[in-house]
mmCIF file of C-alpha atoms and ligand atoms in Angstrom:
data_model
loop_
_atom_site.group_PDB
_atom_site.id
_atom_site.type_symbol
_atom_site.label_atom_id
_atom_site.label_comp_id
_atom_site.label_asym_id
_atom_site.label_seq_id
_atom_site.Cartn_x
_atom_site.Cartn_y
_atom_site.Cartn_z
ATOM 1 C CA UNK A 1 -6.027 -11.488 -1.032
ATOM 2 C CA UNK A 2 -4.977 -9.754 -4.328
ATOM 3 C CA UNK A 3 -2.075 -8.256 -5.376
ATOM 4 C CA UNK A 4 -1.670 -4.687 -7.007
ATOM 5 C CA UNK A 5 1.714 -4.034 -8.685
ATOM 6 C CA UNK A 6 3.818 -0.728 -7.394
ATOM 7 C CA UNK A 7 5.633 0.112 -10.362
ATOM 8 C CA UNK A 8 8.585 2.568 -11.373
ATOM 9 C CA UNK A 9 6.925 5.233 -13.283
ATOM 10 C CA UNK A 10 9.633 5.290 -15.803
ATOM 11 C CA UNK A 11 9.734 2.095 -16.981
ATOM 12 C CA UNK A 12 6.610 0.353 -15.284
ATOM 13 C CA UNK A 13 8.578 -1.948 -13.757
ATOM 14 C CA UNK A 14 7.226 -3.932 -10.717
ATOM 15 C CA UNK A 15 8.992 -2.475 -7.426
ATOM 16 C CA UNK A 16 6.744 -3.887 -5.161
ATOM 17 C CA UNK A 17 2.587 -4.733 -4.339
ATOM 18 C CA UNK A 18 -0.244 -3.828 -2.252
ATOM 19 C CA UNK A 19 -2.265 -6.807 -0.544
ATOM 20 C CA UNK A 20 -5.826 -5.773 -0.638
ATOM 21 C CA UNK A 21 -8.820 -8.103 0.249
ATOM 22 C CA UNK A 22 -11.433 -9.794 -1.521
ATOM 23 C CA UNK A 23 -14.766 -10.922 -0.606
ATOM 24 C CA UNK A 24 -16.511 -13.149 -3.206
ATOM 25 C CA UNK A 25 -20.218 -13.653 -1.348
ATOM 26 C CA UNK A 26 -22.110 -16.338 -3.019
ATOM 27 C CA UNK A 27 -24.753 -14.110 -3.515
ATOM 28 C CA UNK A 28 -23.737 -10.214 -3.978
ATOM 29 C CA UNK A 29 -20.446 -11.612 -5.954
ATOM 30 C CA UNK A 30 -17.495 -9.753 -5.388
ATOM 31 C CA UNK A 31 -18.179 -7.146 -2.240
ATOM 32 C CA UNK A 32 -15.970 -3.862 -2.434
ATOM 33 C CA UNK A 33 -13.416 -3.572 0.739
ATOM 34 C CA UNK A 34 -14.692 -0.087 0.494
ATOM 35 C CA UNK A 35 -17.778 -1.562 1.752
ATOM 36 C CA UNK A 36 -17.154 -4.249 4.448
ATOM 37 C CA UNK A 37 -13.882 -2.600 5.637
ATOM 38 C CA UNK A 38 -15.300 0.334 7.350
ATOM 39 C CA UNK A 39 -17.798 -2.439 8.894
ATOM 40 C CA UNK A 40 -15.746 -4.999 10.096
ATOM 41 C CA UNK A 41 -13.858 -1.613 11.923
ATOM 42 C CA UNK A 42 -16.772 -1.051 13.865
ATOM 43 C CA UNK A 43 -16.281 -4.045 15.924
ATOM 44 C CA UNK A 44 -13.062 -6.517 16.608
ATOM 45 C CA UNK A 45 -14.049 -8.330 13.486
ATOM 46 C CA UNK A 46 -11.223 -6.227 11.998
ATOM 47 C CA UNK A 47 -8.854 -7.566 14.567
ATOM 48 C CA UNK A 48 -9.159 -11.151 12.990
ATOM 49 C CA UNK A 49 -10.080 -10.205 9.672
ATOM 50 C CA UNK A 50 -7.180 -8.117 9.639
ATOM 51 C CA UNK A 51 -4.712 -11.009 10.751
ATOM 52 C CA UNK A 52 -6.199 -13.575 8.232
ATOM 53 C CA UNK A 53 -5.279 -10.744 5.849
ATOM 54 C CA UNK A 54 -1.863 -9.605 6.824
ATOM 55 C CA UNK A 55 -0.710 -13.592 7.038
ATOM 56 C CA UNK A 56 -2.051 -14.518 3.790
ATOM 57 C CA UNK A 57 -0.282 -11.610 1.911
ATOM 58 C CA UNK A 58 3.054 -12.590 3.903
ATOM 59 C CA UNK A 59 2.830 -16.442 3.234
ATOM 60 C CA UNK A 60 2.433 -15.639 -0.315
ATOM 61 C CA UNK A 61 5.166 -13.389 -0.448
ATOM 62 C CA UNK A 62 7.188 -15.297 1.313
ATOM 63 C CA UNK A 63 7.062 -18.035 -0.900
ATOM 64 C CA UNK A 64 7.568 -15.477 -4.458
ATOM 65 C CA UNK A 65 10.210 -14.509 -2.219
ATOM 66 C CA UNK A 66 12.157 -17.995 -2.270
ATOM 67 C CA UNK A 67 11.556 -18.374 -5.542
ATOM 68 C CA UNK A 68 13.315 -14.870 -5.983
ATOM 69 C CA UNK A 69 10.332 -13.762 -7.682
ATOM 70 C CA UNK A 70 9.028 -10.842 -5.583
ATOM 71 C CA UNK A 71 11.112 -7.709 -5.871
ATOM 72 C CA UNK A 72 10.765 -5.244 -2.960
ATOM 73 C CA UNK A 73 8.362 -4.723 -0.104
ATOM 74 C CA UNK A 74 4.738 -5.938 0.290
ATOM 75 C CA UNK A 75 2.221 -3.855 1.372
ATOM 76 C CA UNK A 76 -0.259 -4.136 3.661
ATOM 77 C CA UNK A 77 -3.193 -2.158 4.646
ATOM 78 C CA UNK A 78 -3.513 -2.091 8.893
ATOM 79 C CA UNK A 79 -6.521 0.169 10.512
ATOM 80 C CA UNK A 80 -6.708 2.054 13.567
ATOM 81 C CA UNK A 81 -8.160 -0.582 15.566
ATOM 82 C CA UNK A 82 -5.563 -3.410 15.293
ATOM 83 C CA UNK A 83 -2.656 -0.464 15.768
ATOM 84 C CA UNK A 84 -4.975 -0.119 19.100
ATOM 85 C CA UNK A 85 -6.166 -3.350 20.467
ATOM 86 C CA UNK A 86 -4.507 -6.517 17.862
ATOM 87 C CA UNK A 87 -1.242 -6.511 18.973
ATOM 88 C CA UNK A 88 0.303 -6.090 15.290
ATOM 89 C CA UNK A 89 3.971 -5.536 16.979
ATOM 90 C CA UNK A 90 3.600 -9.429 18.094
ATOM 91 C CA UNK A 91 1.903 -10.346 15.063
ATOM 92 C CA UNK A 92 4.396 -9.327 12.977
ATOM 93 C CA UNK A 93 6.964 -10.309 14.952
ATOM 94 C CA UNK A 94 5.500 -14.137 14.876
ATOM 95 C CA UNK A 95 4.427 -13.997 11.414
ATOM 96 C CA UNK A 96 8.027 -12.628 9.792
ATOM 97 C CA UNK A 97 9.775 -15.315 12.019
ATOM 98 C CA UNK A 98 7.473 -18.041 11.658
ATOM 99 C CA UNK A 99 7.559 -17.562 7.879
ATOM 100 C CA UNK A 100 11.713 -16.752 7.645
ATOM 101 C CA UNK A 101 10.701 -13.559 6.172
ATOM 102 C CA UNK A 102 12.964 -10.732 7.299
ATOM 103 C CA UNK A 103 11.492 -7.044 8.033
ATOM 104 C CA UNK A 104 12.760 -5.102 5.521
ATOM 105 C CA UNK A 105 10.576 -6.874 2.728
ATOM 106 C CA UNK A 106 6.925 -5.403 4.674
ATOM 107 C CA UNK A 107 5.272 -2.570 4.764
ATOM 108 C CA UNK A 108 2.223 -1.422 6.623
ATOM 109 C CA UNK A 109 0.507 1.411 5.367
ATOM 110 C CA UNK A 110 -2.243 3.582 8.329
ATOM 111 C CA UNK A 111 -4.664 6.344 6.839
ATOM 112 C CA UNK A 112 -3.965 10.249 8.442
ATOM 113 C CA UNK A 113 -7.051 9.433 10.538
ATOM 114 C CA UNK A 114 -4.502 6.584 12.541
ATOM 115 C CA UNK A 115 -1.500 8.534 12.326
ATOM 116 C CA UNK A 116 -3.044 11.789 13.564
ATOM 117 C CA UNK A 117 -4.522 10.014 16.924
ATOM 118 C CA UNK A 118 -2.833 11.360 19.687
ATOM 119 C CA UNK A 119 -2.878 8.170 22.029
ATOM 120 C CA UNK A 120 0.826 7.633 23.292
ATOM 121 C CA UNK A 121 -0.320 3.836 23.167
ATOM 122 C CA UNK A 122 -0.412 3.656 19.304
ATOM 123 C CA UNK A 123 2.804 5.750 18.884
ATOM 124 C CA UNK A 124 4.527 3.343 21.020
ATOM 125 C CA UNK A 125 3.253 0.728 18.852
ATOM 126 C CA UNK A 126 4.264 2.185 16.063
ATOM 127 C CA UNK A 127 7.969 3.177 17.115
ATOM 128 C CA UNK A 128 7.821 -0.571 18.079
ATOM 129 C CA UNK A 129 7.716 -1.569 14.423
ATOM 130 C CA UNK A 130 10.004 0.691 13.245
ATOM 131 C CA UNK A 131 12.433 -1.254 15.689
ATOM 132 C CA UNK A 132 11.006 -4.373 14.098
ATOM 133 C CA UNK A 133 12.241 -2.611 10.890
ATOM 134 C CA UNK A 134 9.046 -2.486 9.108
ATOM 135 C CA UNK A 135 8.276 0.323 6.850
ATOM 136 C CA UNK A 136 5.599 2.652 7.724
ATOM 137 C CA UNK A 137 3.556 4.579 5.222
ATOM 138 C CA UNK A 138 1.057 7.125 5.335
ATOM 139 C CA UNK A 139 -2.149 6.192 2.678
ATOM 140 C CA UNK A 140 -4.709 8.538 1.082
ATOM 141 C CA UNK A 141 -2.106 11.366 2.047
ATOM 142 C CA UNK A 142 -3.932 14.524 1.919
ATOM 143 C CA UNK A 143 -7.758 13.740 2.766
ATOM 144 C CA UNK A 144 -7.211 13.045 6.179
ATOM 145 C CA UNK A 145 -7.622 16.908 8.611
ATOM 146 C CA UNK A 146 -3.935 16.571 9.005
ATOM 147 C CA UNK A 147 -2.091 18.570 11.068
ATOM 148 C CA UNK A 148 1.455 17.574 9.472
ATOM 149 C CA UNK A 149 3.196 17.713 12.697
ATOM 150 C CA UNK A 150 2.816 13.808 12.865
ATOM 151 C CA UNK A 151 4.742 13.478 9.827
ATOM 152 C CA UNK A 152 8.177 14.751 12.398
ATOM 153 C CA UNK A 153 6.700 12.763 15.476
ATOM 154 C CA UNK A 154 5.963 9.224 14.383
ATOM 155 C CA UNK A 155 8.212 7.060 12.206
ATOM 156 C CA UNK A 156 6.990 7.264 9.024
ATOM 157 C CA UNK A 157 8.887 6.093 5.718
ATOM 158 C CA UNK A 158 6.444 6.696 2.738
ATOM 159 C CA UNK A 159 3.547 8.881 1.668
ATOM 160 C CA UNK A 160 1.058 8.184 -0.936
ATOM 161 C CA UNK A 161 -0.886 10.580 -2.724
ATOM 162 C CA UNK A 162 -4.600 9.993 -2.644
ATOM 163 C CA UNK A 163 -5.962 8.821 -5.792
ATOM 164 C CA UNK A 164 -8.740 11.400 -5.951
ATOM 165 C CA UNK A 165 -6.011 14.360 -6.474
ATOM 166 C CA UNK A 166 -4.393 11.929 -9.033
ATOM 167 C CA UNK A 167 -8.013 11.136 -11.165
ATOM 168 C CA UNK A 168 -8.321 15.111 -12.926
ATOM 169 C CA UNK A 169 -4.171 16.640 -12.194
ATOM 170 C CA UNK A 170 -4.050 16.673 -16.086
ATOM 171 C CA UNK A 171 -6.674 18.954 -16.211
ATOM 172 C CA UNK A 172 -8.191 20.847 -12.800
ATOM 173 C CA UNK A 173 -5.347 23.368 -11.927
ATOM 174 C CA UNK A 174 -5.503 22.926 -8.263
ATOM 175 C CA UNK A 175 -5.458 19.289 -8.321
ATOM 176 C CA UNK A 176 -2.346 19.731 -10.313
ATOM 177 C CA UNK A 177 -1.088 22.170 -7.395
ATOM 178 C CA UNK A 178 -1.601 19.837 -4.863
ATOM 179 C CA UNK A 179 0.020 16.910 -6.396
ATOM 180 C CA UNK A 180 2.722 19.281 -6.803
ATOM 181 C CA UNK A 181 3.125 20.347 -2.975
ATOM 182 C CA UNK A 182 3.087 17.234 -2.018
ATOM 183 C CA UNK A 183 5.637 16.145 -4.224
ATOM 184 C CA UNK A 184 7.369 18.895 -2.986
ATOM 185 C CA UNK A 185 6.536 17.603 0.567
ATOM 186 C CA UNK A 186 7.657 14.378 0.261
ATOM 187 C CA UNK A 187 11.207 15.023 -1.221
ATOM 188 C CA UNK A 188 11.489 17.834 1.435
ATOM 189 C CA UNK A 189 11.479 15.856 4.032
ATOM 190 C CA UNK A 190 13.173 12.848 2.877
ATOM 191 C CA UNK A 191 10.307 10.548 2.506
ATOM 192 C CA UNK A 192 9.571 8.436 -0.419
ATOM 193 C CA UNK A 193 6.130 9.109 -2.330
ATOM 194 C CA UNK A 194 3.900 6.599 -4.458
ATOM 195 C CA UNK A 195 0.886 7.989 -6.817
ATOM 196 C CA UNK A 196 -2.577 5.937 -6.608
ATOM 197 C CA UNK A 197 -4.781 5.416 -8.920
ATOM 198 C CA UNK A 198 -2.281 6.547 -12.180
ATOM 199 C CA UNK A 199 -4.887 5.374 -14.768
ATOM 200 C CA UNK A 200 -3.813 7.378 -17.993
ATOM 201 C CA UNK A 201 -0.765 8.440 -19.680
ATOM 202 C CA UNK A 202 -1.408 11.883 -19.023
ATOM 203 C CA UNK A 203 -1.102 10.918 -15.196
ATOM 204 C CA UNK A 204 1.942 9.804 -15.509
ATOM 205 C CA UNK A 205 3.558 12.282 -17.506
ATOM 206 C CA UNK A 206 2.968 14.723 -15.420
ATOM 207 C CA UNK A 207 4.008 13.110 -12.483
ATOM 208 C CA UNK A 208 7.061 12.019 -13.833
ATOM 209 C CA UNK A 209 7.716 15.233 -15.098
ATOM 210 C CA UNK A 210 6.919 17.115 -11.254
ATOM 211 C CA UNK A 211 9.208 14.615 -9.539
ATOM 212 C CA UNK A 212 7.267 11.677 -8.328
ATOM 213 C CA UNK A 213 9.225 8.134 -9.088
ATOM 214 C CA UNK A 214 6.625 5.372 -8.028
ATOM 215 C CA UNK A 215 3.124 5.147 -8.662
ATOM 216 C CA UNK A 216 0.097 2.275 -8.519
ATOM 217 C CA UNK A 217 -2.767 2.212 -11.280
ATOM 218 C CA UNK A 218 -4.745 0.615 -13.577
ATOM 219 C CA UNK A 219 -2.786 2.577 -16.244
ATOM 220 C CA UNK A 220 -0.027 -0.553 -15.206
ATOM 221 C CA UNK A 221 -2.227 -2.982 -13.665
ATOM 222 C CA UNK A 222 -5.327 -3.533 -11.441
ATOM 223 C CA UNK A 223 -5.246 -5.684 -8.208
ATOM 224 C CA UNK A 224 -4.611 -9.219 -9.652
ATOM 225 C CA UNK A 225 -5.463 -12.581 -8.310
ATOM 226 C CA UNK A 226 -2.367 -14.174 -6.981
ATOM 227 C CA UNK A 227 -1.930 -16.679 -9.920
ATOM 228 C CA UNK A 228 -1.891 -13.703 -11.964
ATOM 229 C CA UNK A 229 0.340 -11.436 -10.090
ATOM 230 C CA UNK A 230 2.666 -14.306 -10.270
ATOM 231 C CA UNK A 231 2.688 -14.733 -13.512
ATOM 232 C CA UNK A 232 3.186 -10.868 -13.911
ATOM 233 C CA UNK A 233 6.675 -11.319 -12.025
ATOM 234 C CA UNK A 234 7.932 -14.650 -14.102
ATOM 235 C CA UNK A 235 7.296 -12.419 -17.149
ATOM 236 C CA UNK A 236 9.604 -9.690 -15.847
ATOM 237 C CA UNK A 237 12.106 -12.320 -14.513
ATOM 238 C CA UNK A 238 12.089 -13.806 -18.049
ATOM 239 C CA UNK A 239 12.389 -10.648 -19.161
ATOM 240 C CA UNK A 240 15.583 -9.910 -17.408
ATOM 241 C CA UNK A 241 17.319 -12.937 -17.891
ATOM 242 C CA UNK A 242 16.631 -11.649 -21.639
ATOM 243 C CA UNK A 243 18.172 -8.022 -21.054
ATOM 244 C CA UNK A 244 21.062 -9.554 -19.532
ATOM 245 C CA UNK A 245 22.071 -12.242 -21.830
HETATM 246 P P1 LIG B 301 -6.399 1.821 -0.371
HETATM 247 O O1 LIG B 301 -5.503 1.175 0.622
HETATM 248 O O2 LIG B 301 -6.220 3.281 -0.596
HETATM 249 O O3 LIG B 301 -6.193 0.976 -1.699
HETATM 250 C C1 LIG B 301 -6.214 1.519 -2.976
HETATM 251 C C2 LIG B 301 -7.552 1.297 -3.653
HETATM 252 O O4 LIG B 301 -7.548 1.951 -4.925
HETATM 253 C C3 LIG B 301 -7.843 -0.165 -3.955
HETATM 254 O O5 LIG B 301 -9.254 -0.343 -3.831
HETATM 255 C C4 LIG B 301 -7.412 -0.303 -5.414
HETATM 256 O O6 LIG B 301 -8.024 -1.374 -6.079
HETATM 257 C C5 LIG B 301 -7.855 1.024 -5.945
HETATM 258 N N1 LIG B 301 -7.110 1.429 -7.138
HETATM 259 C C6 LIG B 301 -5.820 1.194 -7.458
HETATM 260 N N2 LIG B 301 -5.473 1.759 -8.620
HETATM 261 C C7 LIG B 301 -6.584 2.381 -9.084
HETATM 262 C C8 LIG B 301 -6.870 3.149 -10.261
HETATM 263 O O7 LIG B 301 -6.024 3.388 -11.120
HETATM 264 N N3 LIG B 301 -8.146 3.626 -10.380
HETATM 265 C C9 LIG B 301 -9.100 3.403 -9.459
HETATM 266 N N4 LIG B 301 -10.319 3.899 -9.668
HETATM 267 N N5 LIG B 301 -8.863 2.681 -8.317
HETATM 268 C C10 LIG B 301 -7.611 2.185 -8.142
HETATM 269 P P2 LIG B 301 -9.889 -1.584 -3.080
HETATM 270 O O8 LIG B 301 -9.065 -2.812 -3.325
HETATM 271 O O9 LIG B 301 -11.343 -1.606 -3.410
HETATM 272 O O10 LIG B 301 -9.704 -1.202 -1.537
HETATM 273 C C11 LIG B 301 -10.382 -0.117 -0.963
HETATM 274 C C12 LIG B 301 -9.862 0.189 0.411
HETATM 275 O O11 LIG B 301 -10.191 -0.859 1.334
HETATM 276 C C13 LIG B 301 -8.346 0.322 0.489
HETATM 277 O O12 LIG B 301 -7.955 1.588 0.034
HETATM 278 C C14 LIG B 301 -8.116 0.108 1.970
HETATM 279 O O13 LIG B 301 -8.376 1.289 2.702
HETATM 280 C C15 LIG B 301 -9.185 -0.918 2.323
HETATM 281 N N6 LIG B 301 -8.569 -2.261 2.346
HETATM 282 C C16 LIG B 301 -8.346 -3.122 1.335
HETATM 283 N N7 LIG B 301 -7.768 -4.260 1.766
HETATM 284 C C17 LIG B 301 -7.601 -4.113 3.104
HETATM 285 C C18 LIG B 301 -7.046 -4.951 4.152
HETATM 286 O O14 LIG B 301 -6.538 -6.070 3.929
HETATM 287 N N8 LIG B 301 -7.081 -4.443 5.436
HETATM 288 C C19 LIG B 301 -7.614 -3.212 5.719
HETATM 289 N N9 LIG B 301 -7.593 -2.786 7.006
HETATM 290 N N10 LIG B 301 -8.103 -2.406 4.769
HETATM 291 C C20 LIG B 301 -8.122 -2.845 3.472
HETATM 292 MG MG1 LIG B 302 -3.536 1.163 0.903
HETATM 293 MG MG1 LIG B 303 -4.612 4.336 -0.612
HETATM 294 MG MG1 LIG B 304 -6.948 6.003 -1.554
#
């Protein structure tokens, strides 16, 4: 598992991560998630890949966490199929105890695609977290056929805008309109809103400028190897210690 900072587009300051997998095959070197994700979904492979992934990025944190190290929430990336059949509510209910961690420091985050599925089993599922008091996100916000009527029926925290309206909103008008709206969105209804894929200053500035407080991009750092992540958060621990001397 690697680590991608969330960041306060202000100041750049780390808020919080995304866990997102790795695969480094000893032939095809490092295989995109983009690529053996949507695979592993077509059968239960997901269901166990999915676990190995969503313990690792909690015993990690957990430990950055007693160390004091780790500000915020991590995030983790959960598809449709272990909302369905992997019995996430236990798994996270095992893991976080198992591992001390309490429920306010996790966060899944479901594509529209999950949240838009109508089956009363997977809403129950998810109101069950929300009683666990994990924070519930909606990713890629805005490619999905959404309906937007989920966003008042299931229990959702957080929206993040899809990196592909975030790549040209500097300079194609309607991207720029549609990171606006759902800016607009967001705020509306109360929910907090991350950027993806912020990769230049121009990105930011105008994001910062329309309202939008958190973002995730290479502009502040690409997905990082744990050692690295870690050493990302002693530097802004030294850092404050610094400020406040
Ligand atoms: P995602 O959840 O939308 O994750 C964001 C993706 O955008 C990541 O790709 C990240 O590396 C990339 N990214 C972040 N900032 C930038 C940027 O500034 N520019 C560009 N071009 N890309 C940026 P990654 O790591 O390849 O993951 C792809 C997708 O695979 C994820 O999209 C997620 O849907 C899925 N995925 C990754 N890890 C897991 C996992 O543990 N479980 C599940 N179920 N899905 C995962
Ligand atoms: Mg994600
Ligand atoms: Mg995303
Ligand atoms: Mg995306």
């Amino acid at each position: 598992m690697w680590y991608q900072p969330k960041v306060q587009l202000a100041t750049g300051r780390i808020i919080g991560a995304e866990a997102l997998i790795r695969w480094q095959h000893p032939e095809m070197g490092m295989v995109s998630p983009a690529v053996f994700i949507p695979i592993a979904e077509e059968s239960s492979l997901i269901v166990s890949l999915g676990e190995w992934a969503f313990r690792t990025a909690c015993e990690t944190v957990a430990e950055w966490k007693r160390q004091a190290l780790f500000p915020g929430r991590i995030a983790v990336n959960i598809s449709g199929r272990q909302l369905k059949f992997g019995g996430i509510a236990e798994l996270v209910n095992r893991t976080l105890s198992d591992l001390g961690m309490p429920s306010d420091c996790l966060e899944l985050e479901v594509t529209e695609s999950v949240a838009m599925d109508d089956d009363s089993g997977m809403i129950d599922v998810l109101y069950r977290l929300q009683e666990l008091g994990v924070y519930l996100s909606i990713d890629d916000f805005g490619t999905g056929y959404s309906s937007l009527s989920y966003l008042k029926r299931l229990p959702v925290r957080g929206l993040k805008i899809d990196r592909s309206f975030v790549l040209n909103l500097h300079e194609d008008r309607d991207d720029a309109a549609i990171a606006r709206a759902i800016i607009s969105i967001a705020g509306s209804l109360g929910l907090d809103l991350v950027a993806e894929g912020v990769e230049l200053e121009e990105h930011r500035e105008f994001l910062l400028r329309n309202g939008c407080i958190w973002a995730q991009g290479y502009l502040f750092s690409r997905p990082l190897p744990p050692a690295e992540f870690e050493a990302r958060l002693r530097a802004q621990q030294a850092e404050d210690l610094k400020g406040a001397r």
